[in-house]
mmCIF file of C-alpha atoms and ligand atoms in Angstrom:
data_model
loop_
_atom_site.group_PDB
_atom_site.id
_atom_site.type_symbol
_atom_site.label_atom_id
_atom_site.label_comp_id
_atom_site.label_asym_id
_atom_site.label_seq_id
_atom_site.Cartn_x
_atom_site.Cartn_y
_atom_site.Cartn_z
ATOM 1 C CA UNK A 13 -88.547 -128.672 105.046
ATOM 2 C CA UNK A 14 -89.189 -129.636 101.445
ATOM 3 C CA UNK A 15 -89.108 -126.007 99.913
ATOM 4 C CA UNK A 16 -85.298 -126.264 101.589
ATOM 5 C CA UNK A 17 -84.158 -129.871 100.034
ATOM 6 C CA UNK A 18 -82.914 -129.112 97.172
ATOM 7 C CA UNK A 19 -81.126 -126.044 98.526
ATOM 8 C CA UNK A 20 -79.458 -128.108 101.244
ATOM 9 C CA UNK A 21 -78.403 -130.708 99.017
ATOM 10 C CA UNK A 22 -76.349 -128.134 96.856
ATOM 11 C CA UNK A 23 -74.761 -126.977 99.961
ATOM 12 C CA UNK A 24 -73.674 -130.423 101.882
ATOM 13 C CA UNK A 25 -71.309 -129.388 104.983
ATOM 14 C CA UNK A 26 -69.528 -133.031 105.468
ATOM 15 C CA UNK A 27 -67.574 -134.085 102.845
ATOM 16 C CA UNK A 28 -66.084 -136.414 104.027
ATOM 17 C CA UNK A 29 -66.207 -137.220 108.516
ATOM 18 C CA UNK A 30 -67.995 -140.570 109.492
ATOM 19 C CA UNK A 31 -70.573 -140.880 106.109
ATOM 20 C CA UNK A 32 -71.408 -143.871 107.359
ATOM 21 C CA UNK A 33 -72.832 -142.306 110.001
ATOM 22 C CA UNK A 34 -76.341 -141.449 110.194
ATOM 23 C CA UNK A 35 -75.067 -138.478 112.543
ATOM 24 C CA UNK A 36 -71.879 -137.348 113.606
ATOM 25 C CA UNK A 37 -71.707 -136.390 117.064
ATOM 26 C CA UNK A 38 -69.110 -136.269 119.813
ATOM 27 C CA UNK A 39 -68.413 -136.938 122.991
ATOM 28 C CA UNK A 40 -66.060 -135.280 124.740
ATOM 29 C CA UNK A 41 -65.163 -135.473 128.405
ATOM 30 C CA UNK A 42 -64.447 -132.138 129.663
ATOM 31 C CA UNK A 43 -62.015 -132.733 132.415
ATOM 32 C CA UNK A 44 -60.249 -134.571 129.364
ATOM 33 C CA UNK A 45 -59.734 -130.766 127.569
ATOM 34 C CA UNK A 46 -56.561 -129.098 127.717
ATOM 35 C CA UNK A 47 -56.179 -125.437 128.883
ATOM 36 C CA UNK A 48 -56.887 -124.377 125.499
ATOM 37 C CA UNK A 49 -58.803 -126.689 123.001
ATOM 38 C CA UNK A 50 -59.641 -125.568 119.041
ATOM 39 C CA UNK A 51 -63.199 -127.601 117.839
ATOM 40 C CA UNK A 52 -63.657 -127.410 114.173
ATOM 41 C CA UNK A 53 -66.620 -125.692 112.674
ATOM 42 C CA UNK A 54 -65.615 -126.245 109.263
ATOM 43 C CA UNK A 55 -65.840 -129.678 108.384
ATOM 44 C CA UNK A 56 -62.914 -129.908 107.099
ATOM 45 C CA UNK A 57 -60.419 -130.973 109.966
ATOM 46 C CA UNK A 58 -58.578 -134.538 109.288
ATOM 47 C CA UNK A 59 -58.374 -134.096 113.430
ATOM 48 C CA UNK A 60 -62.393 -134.042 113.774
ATOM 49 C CA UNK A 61 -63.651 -133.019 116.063
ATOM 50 C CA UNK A 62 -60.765 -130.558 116.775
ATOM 51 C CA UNK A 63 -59.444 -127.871 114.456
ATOM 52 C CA UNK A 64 -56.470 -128.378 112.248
ATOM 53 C CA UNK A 65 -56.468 -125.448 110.489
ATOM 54 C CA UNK A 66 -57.996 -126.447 107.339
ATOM 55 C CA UNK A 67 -60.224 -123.859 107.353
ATOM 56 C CA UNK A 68 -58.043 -121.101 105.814
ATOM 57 C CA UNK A 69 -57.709 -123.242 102.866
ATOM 58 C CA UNK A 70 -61.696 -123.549 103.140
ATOM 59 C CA UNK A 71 -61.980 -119.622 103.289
ATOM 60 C CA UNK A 72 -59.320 -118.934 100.726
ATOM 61 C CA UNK A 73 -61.055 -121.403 97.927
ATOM 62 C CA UNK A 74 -64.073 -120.477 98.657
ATOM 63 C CA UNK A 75 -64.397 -116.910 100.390
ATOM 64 C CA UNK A 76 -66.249 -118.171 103.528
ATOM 65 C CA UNK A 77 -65.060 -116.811 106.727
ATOM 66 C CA UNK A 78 -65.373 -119.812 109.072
ATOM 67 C CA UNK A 79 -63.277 -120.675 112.242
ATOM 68 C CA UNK A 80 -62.473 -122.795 114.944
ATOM 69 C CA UNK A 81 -64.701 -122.631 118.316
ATOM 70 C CA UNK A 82 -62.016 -122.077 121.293
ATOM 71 C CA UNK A 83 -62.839 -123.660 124.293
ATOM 72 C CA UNK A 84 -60.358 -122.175 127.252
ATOM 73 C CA UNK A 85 -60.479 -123.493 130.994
ATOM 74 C CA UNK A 86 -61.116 -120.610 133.469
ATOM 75 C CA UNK A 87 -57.867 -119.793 135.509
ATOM 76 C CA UNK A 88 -57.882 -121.632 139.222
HETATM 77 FE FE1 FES B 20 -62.349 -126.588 110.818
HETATM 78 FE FE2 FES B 20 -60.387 -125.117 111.780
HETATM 79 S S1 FES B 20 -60.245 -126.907 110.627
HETATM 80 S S2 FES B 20 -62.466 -124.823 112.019
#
């Protein structure tokens, strides 16, 4: 782990959801989901834990290429 500190350091994910968390996790209920339901994998959603687009700004500034994770209900 130490050879990767400093690395990790330079490349912090969470700017700025729950810091004064020591861990940011969620739970979700799935029979709370809608049909369709975006979770952000950016870090960057002001709707954490659920994608508000704010990762096209994220790719534009900084030429990543990261997206939402969809989450879809199978048909009944
Ligand atoms: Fe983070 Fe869309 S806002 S994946």
């Amino acid at each position: 782990y130490d050879k990767y500190r400093g690395i990790q350091q330079e490349h912090i994910m969470n700017f700025n959801i729950e810091k004064s968390k020591e861990k940011v996790y969620d739970i979700i209920d799935v029979e709370d989901l809608a049909e369709k339901t975006n979770f952000c994998r950016c870090w960057r959603s002001k709707r954490w834990p659920y994608c508000d687009g704010s990762h096209n700004l994220h790719n534009q500034l900084t030429g990543d290429n990261v997206a939402s994770i969809i989450m879809e209900r199978k048909p009944r």
